[in-house]
CSV table of C-alpha atoms in Angstrom, one decimal:
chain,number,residue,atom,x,y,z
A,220,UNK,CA,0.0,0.0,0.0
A,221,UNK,CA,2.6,2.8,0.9
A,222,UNK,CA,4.4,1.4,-2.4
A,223,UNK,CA,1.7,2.8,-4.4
A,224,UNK,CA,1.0,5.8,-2.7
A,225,UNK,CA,4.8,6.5,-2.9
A,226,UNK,CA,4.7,5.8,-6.7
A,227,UNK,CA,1.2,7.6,-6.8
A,228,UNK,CA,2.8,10.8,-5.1
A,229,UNK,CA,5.7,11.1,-7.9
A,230,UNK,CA,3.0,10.6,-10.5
A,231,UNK,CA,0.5,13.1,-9.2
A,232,UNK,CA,-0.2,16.1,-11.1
A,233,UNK,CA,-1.5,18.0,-8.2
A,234,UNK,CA,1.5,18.3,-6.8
A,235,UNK,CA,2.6,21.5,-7.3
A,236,UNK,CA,0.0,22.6,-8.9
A,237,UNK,CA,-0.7,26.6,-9.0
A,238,UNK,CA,-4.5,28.7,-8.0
A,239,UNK,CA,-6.6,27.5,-10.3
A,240,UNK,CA,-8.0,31.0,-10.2
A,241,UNK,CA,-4.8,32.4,-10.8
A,242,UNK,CA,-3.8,30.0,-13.6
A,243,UNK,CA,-7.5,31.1,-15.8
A,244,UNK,CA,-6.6,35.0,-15.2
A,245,UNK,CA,-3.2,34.4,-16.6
A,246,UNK,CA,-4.5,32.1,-20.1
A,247,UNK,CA,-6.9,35.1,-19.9
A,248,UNK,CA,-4.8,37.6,-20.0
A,249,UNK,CA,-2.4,35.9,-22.6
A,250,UNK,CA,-5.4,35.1,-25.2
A,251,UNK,CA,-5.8,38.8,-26.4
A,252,UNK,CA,-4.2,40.0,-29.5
A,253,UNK,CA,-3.8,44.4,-29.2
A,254,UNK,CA,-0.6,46.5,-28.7
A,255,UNK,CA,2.6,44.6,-28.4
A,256,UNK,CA,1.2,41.1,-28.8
A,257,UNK,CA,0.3,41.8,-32.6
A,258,UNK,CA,3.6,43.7,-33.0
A,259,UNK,CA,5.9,40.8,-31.5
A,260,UNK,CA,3.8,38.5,-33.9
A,261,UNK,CA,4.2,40.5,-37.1
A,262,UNK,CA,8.4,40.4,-35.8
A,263,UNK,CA,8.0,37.0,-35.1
A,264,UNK,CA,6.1,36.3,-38.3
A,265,UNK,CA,9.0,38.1,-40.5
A,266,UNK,CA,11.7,36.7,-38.9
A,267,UNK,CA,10.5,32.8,-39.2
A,268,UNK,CA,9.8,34.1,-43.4
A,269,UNK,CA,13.1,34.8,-43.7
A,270,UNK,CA,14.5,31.7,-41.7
A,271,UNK,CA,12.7,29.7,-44.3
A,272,UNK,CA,13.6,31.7,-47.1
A,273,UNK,CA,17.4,31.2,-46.6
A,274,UNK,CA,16.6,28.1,-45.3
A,275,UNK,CA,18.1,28.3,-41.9
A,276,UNK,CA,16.8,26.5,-38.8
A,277,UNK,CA,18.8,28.4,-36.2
A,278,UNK,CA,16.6,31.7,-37.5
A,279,UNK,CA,13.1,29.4,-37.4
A,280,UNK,CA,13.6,28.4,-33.9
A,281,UNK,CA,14.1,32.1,-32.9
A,282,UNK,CA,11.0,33.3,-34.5
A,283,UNK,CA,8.2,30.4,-32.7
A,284,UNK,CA,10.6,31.4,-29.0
A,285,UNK,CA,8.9,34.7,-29.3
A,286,UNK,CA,5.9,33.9,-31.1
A,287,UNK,CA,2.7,34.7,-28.9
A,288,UNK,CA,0.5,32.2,-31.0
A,289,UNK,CA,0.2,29.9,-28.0
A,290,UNK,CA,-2.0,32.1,-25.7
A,291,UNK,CA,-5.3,31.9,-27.7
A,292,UNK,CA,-5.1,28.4,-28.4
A,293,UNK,CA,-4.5,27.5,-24.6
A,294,UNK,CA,-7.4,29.5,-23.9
A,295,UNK,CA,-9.9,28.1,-26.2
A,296,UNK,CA,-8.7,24.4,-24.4
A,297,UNK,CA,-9.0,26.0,-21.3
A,298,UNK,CA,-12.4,27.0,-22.3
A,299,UNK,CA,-13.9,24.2,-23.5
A,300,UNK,CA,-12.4,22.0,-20.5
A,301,UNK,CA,-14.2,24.9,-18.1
A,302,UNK,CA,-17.2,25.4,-20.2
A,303,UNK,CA,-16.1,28.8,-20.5
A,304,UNK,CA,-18.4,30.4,-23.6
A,305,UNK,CA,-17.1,33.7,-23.4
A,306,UNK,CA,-13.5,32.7,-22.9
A,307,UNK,CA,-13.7,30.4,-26.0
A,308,UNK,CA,-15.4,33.1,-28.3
A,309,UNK,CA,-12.6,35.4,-27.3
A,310,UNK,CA,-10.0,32.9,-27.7
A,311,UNK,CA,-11.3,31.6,-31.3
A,312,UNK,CA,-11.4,35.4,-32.4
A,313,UNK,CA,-7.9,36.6,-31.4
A,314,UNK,CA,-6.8,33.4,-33.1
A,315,UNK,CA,-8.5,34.3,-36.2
A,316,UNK,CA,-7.3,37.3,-36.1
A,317,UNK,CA,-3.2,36.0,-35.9
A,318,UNK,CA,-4.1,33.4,-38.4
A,319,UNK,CA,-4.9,36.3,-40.9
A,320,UNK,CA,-1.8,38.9,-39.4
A,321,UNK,CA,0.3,35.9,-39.5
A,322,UNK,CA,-0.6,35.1,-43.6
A,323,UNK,CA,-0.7,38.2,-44.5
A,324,UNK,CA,2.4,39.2,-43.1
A,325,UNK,CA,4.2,36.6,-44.3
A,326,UNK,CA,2.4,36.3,-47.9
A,327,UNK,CA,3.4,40.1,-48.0
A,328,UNK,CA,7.2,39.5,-47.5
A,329,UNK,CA,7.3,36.5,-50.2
A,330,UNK,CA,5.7,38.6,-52.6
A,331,UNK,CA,8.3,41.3,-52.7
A,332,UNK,CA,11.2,38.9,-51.9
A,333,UNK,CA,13.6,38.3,-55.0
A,334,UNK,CA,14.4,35.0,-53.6
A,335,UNK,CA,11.3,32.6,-54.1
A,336,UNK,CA,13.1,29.4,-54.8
A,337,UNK,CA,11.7,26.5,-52.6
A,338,UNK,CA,13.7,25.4,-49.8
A,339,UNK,CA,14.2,22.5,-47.6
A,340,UNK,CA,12.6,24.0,-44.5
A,341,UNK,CA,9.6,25.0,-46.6
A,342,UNK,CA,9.3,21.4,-47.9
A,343,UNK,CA,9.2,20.0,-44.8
A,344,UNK,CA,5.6,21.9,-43.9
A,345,UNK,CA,3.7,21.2,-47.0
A,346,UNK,CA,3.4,17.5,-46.1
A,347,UNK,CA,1.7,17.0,-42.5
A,348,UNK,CA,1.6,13.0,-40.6
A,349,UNK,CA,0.5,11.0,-38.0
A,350,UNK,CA,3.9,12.0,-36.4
A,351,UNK,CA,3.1,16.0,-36.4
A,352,UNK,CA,-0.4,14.9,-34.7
A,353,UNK,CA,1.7,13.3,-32.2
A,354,UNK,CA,4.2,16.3,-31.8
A,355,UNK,CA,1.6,18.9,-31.4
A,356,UNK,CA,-0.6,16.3,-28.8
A,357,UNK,CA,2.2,15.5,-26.5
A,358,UNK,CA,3.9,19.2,-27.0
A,359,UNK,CA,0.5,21.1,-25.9
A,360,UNK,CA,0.5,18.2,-22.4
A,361,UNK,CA,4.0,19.2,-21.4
A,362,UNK,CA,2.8,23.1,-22.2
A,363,UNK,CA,-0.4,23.1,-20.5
A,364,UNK,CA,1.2,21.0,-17.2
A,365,UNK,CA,3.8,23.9,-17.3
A,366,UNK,CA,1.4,26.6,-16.8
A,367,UNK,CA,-0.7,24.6,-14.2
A,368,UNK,CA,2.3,24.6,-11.9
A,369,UNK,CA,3.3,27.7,-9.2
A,370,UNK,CA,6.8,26.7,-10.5
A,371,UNK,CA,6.5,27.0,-14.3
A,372,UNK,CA,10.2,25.3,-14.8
A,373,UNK,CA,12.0,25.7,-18.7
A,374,UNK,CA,9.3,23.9,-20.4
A,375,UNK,CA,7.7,26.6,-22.5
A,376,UNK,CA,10.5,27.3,-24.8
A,377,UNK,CA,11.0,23.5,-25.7
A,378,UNK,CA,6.8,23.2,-26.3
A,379,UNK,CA,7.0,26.4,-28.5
A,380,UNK,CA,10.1,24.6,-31.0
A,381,UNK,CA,8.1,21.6,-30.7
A,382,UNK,CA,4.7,22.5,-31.4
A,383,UNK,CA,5.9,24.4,-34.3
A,384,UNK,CA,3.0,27.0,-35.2
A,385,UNK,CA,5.0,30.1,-36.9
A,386,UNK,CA,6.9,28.0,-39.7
A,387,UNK,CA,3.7,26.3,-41.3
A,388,UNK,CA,2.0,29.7,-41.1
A,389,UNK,CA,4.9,31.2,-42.9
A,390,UNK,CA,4.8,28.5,-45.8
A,391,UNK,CA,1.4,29.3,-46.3
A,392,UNK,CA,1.9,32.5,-46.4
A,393,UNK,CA,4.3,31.7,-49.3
A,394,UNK,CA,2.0,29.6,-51.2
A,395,UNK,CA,-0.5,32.9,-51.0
A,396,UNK,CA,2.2,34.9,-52.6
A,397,UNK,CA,3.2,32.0,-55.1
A,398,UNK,CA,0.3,31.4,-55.9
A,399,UNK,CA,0.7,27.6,-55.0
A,400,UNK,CA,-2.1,26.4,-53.7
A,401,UNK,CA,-1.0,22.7,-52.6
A,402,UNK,CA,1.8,24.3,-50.7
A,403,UNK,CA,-0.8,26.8,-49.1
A,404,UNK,CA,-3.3,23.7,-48.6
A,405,UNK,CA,-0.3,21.4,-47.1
A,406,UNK,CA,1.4,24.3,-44.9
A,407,UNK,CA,-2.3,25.2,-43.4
A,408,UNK,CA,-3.1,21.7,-42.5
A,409,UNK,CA,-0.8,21.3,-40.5
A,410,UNK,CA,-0.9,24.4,-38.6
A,411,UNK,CA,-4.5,23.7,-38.0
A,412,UNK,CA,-3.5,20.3,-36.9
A,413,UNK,CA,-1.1,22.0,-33.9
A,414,UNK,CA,-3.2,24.7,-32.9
A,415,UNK,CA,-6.5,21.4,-32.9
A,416,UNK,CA,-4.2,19.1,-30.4
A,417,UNK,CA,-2.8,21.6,-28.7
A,418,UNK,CA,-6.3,22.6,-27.7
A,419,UNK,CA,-7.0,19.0,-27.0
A,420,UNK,CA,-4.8,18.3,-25.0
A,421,UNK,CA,-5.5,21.6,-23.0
A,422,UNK,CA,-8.7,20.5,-22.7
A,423,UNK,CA,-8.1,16.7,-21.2
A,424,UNK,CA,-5.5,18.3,-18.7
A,425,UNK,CA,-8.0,20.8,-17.4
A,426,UNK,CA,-10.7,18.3,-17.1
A,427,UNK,CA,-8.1,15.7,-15.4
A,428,UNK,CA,-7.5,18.3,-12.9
A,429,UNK,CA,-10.7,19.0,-12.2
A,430,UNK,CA,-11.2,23.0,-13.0
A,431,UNK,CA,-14.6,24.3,-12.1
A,432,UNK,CA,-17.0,24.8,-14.7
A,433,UNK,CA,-17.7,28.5,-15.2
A,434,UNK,CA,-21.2,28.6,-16.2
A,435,UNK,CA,-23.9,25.6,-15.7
A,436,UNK,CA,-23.8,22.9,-18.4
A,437,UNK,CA,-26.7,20.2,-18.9
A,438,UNK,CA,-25.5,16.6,-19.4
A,439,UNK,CA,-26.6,16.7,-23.0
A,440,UNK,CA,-24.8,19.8,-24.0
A,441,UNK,CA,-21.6,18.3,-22.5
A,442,UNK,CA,-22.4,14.8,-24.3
A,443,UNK,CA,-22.5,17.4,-27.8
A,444,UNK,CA,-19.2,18.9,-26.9
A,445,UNK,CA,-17.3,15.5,-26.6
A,446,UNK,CA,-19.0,14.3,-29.5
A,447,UNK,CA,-18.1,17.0,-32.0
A,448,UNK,CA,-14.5,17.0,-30.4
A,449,UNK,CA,-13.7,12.7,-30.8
A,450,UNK,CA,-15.9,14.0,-34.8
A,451,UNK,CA,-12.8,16.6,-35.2
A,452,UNK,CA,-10.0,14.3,-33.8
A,453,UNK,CA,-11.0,11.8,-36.5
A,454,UNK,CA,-11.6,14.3,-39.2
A,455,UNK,CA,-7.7,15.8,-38.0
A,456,UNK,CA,-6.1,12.2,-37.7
A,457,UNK,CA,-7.6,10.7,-40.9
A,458,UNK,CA,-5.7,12.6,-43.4
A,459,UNK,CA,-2.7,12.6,-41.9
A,460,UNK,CA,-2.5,8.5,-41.8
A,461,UNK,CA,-3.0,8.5,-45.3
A,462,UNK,CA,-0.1,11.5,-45.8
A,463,UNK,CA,1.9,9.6,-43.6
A,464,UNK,CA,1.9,5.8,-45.7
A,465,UNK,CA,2.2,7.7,-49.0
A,466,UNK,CA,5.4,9.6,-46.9
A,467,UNK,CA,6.6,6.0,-46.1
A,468,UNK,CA,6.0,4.4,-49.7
A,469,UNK,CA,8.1,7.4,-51.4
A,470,UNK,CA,10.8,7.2,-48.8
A,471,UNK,CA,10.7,3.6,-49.1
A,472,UNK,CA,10.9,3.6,-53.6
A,473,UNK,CA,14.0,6.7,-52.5
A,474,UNK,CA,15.8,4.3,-50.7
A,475,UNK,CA,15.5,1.2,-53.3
A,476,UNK,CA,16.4,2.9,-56.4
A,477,UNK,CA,19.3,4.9,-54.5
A,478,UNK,CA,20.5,1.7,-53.3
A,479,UNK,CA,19.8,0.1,-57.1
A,480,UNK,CA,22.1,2.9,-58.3
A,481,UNK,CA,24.8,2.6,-56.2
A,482,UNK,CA,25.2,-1.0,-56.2
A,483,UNK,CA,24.2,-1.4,-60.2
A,484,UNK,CA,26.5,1.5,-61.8
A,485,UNK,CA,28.3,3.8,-59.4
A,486,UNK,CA,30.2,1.0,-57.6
A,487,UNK,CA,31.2,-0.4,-61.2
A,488,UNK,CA,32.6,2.7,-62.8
A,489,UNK,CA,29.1,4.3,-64.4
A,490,UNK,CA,29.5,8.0,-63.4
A,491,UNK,CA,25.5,9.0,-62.9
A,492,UNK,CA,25.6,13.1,-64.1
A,493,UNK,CA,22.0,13.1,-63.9
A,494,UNK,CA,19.3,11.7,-61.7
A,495,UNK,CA,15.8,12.6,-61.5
A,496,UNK,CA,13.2,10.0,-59.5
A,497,UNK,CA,9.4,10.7,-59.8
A,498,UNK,CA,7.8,9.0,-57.1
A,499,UNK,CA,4.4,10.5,-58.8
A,500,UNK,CA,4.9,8.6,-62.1
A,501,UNK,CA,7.3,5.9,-60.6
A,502,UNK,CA,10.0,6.6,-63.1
A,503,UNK,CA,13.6,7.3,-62.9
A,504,UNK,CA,15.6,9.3,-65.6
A,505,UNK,CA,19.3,8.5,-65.6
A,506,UNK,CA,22.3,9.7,-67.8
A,507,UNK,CA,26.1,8.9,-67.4
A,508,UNK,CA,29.3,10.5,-68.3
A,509,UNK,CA,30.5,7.8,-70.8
A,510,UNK,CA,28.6,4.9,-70.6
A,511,UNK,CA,26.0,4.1,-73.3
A,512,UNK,CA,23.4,1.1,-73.2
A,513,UNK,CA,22.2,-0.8,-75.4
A,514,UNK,CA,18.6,-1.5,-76.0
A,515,UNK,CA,19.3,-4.8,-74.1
A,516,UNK,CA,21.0,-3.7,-71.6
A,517,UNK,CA,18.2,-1.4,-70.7
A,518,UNK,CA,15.9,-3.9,-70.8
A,519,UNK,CA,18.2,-5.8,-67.9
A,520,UNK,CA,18.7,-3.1,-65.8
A,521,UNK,CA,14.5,-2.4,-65.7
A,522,UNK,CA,14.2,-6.7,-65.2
A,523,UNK,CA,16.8,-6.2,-62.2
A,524,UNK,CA,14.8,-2.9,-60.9
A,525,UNK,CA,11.2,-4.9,-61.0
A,526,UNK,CA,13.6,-8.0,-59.0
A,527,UNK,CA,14.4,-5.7,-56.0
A,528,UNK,CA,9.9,-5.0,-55.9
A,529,UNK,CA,9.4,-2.2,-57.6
A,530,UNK,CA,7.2,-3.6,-60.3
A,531,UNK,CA,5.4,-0.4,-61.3
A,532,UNK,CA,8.9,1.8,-61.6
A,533,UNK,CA,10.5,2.2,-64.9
A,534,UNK,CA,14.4,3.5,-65.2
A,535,UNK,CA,14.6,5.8,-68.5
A,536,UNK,CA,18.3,6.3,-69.8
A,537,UNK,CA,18.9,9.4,-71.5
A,538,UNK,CA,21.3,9.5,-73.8
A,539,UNK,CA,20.2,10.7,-77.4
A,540,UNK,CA,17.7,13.3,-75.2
A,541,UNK,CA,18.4,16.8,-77.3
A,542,UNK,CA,17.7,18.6,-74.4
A,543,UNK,CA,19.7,16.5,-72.1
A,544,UNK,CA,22.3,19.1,-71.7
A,545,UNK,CA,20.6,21.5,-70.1
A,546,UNK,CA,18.8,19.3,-67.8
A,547,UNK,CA,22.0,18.5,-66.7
A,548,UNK,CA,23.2,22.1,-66.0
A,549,UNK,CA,19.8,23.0,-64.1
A,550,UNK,CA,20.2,19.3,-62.3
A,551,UNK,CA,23.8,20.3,-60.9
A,552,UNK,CA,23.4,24.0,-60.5
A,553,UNK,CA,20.6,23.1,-58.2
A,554,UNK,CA,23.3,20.7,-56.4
A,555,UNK,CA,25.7,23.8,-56.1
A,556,UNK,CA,28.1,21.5,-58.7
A,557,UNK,CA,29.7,23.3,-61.8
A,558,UNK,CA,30.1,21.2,-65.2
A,559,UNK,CA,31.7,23.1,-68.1
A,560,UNK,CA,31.2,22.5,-72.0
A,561,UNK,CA,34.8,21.2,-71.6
A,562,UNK,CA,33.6,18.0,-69.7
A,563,UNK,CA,30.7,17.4,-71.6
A,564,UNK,CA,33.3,17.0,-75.2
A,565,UNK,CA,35.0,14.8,-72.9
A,566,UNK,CA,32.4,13.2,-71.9
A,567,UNK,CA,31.0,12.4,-75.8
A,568,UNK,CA,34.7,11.4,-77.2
A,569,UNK,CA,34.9,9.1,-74.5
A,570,UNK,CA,31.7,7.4,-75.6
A,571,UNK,CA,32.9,7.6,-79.3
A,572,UNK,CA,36.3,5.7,-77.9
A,573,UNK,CA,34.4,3.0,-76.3
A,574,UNK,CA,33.0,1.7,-79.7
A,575,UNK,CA,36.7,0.7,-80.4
A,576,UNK,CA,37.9,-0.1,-77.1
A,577,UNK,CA,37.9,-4.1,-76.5
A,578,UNK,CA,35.9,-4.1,-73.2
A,579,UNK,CA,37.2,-7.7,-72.3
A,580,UNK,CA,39.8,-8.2,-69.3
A,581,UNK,CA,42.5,-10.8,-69.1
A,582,UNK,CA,41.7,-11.5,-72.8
A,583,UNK,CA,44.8,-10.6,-74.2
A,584,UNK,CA,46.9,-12.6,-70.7
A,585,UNK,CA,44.6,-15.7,-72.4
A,586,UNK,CA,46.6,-14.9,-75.8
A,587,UNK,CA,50.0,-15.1,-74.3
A,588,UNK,CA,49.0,-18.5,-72.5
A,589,UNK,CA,47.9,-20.3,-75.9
A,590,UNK,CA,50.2,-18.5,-77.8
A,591,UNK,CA,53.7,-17.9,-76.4
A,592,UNK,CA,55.4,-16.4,-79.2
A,593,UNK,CA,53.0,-13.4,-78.8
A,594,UNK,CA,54.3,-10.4,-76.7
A,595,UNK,CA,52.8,-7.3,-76.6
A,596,UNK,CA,49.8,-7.6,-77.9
A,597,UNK,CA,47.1,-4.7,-78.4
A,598,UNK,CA,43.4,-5.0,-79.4
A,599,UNK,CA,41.1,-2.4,-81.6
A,600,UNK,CA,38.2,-3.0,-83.5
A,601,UNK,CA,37.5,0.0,-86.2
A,602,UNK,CA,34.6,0.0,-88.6
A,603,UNK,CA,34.6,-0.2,-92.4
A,604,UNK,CA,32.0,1.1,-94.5
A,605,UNK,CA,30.4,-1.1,-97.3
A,606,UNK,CA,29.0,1.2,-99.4
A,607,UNK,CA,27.1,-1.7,-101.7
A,608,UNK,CA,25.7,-3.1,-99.7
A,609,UNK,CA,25.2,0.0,-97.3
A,610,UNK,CA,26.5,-1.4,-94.5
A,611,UNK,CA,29.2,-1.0,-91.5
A,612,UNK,CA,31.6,-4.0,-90.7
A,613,UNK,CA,33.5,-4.3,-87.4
A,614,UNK,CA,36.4,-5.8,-87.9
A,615,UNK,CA,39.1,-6.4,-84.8
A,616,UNK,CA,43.1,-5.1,-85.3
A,617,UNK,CA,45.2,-7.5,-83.0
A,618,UNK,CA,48.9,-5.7,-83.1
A,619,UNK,CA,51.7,-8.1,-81.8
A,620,UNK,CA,55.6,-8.1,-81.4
A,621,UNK,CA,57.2,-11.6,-81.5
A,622,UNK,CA,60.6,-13.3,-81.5
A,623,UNK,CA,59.2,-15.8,-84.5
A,624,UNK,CA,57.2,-15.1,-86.7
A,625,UNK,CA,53.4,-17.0,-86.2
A,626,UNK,CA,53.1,-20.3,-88.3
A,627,UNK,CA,50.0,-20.0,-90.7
A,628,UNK,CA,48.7,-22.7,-88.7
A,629,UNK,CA,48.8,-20.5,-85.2
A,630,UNK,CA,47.0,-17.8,-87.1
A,631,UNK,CA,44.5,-19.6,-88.4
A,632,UNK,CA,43.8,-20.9,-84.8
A,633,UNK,CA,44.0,-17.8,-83.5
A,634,UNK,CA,41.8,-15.8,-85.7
A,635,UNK,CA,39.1,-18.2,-85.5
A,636,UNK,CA,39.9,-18.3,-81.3
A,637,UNK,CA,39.0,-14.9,-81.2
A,638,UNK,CA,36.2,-14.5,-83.7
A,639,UNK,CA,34.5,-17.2,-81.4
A,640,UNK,CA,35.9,-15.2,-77.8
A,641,UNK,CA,34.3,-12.1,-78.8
A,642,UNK,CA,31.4,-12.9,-81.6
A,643,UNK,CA,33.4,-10.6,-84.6
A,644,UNK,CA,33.0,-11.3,-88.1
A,645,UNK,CA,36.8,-10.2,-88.9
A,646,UNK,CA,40.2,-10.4,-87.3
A,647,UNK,CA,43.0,-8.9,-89.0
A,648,UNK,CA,46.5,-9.8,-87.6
A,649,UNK,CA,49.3,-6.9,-87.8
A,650,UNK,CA,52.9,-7.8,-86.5
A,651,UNK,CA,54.9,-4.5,-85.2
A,652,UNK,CA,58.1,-5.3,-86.4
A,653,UNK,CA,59.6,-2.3,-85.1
C-alpha cells in the first residue's frame, strides 16, 4: 500500500500545482491580441519568413521562441475543459485574427522577396503526418502542465520549437504569394493540426485536474461537446495517416532505387551526371558521363529494378535526349556542382572511344597463354563502311611483337579463337616489327 501511494505521489499532477484562479486570469490575459502582442507577432512572423527563405533552422527556432501564438489556443482548451463560452469566443477570435496577421504578413514579405526558390525547410511543412499529430498532442501536455504549476520550470520554450505553429504559417503565407495552392493547402493543415491538439490536450489536462465549470452545463450539452471533439479528432487524424503511408512508400521507392544505383553502376565505374526519381509517375531518368546502353541492356537493368519490388517503376536512360544538356546544367546547378562544355566534349569522345575499345579483361593474358610467341599484344576493332551493300563491318586489329614469326597454322587458330571469344566477323593480324 505505501508502495503505491509512494509511486502515486511522484506521479501526481497535483502536486505542485498553482491557484486554479490564478492560472485562468493568466491564459486570460495571454489570449488577447492588441498592442505589443500583434507587433511581437508580425516580428516573429517576418523573422521565421526569412528563416525559411534562406533556409536556416537556427533563425526558425528564434521566431516560434517569441511567437505569442500559443495564448489563444490554450485558452480556447482552457475554455472548453471549463465550459467557459465567453473565454472560447474570445480565444477563437484573437486566433482568427493571428491566423490572418500571420498570412498576410508573411504572404506580404514572399511577394516582394527576389528569392522565391523552394527550400528544404519550406518542404518540410507542406506534407503534415500522424507523427506532427503526435508532436503537437504531447507538445501542448507538457505546455499546459507547465502553466498549471506555481513553478513554471523551462518547459515553455521546448513546447514552442516543438509544437511548431510560426513556420507552417509562414509556408502558407508563401503559397498565398506564389500562388501555390497545394503548398498553401499542405502548410495550413498542419498548422491547424497543432493549434486542434494543442487545444485538446489543453482540454483533457484541465478536465483531469478537475477545473470548475464557469457557467452551468446540462448533461446533453456536455455529451454534444465530446461528441463534436472525438468528430474533429477523426476528421484531424484521418488525413494525416494517409499522408503519412504515401510519406513511407516514397521514402521507401527513394531508398530502393538509391541503393539500385549505387550498387548497379556507381560502384562499377558508371559516373550518374544526372538523376531525377518521380515517385508520382514511378519513373527514374538517368544519364552517365560515358557509358551508353544498349537496347538490351536497358531492358536488364528495368528486369533487375522490378527484382528488388518495384514492379510499377521504370528506369529511362537518356542518352540521345536533345535537351539533355541543359537538364543537366539545371540538375547540378541546383546541387551547387559546376560542369563546363569542356567535360561534356570529354564526356561524348569518350563514348565515341568505347566503340573501339575491346571491353574484355584478361583476354589478351589468355593470348600469351595459348600462344607464347606473342608479346605485346594490343586489341582495336574500327569500322569499315560497305557502301554496296550500305552497311558498316566491325572488324578487330590485334597488333603483336614476336621473336618468331606465327606459323599460318597458329594464325588460323587464332583468328578463329578470337572470332569465337568475342562474336566478330573479322580479325586482321598486324605484327609490329619495329
Amino acid at each position: 500500500m505505501n508502495i503505491r501511494n509512494k509511486f502515486w505521489d511522484y506521479v501526481n499532477l497535483h502536486n505542485g500545482e498553482e491557484d486554479k484562479q490564478k492560472v485562468l486570469e493568466t491564459v486570460t490575459a495571454n489570449v488577447s491580441f492588441k498592442g505589443s502582442n500583434l507587433w511581437i507577432l508580425a516580428c516573429a512572423i517576418l523573422i521565421a519568413s526569412v528563416g525559411l527563405n534562406v533556409n536556416s533552422a537556427a533563425v526558425i527556432i528564434g521566431a516560434m521562441l517569441i511567437s505569442p501564438l500559443m495564448g489563444p489556443i490554450v485558452g480556447a482548451g482552457f475554455a472548453l475543459g471549463t465550459y467557459n463560452s465567453q473565454l472560447l469566443k474570445k480565444s477563437l477570435k484573437n486566433l482568427f485574427i493571428a491566423t490572418l496577421v500571420s498570412l498576410f504578413v508573411s504572404a506580404f514579405y514572399f511577394y516582394l522577396s527576389p528569392f522565391k526558390d523552394v527550400q528544404s525547410e519550406l518542404l518540410a511543412r507542406t506534407s503534415p503526418t500522424i507523427y506532427d499529430v503526435l508532436i503537437a498532442f504531447f507538445g501542448g501536455l507538457v505546455g499546459v502542465v507547465a502553466i498549471t504549476r506555481v513553478e513554471k520550470g523551462n518547459p515553455i520554450p521546448g513546447v514552442a520549437i516543438a509544437t511548431a505553429l510560426m513556420p507552417p504559417l509562414c509556408t502558407a503565407g508563401y503559397g498565398l504569394a506564389t500562388f501555390n495552392m497545394s503548398f498553401f493547402l499542405g502548410a495550413f493543415y498542419l498548422y491547424t493540426i497543432n493549434c486542434f491538439f494543442i487545444c485538446i490536450s489543453t482540454f483533457l489536462v484541465i478536465k483531469y485536474l478537475s477545473y470548475p465549470a464557469s457557467e452551468a452545463i446540462n448533461p446533453q450539452n456536455e455529451k454534444r461537446i465530446r461528441f463534436g471533439i472525438t468528430a474533429l479528432i477523426f476528421i484531424m487524424i484521418i488525413p494525416s495517416f494517409y499522408l503519412a503511408y504515401n510519406l513511407f512508400q516514397e521514402k521507401k521507392f527513394t531508398s530502393t532505387v538509391e541503393d539500385f544505383i549505387n550498387n548497379e553502376f556507381s560502384s562499377r565505374g558508371y559516373t550518374v551526371v544526372y538523376k531525377k526519381l518521380n515517385y508520382g509517375s514511378k519513373t527514374v531518368d538517368l544519364a552517365f558521363l560515358n557509358r551508353k546502353l544498349s537496347k538490351e541492356d536497358m531492358e536488364m537493368y528495368n528486369r533487375l529494378l522490378r527484382e528488388r519490388g518495384l514492379n510499377d517503376a521504370k528506369l529511362v536512360f537518356r542518352q540521345d535526349d536533345a535537351d539533355l544538356k541543359s537538364e543537366i546544367l539545371n540538375e547540378l546547378g541546383k546541387q551547387n556542382v559546376s560542369i563546363s562544355e569542356k567535360d561534356l566534349a570529354i564526356s561524348k569522345l569518350q563514348q565515341e572511344l568505347e566503340k573501339y575499345r575491346v571491353n574484355e579483361p584478361g583476354l589478351t593474358n589468355e593470348m600469351e597463354i595459348l600462344f607464347p610467341n606473342l608479346k605485346e599484344v594490343a586489341l582495336g576493332k574500327i569500322e569499315k563502311n560497305m557502301t554496296q551493300q550500305d552497311s558498316i563491318i566491325t572488324k578487330l586489329v590485334v597488333l603483336y611483337k614476336t621473336d618468331h614469326e606465327l606459323k599460318p597454322d597458329d594464325k588460323t587458330k587464332l583468328t578463329a579463337w578470337l572470332q569465337e571469344r568475342l562474336k566478330i566477323e573479322e580479325v586482321v593480324l598486324v605484327n609490329d616489327k619495329n
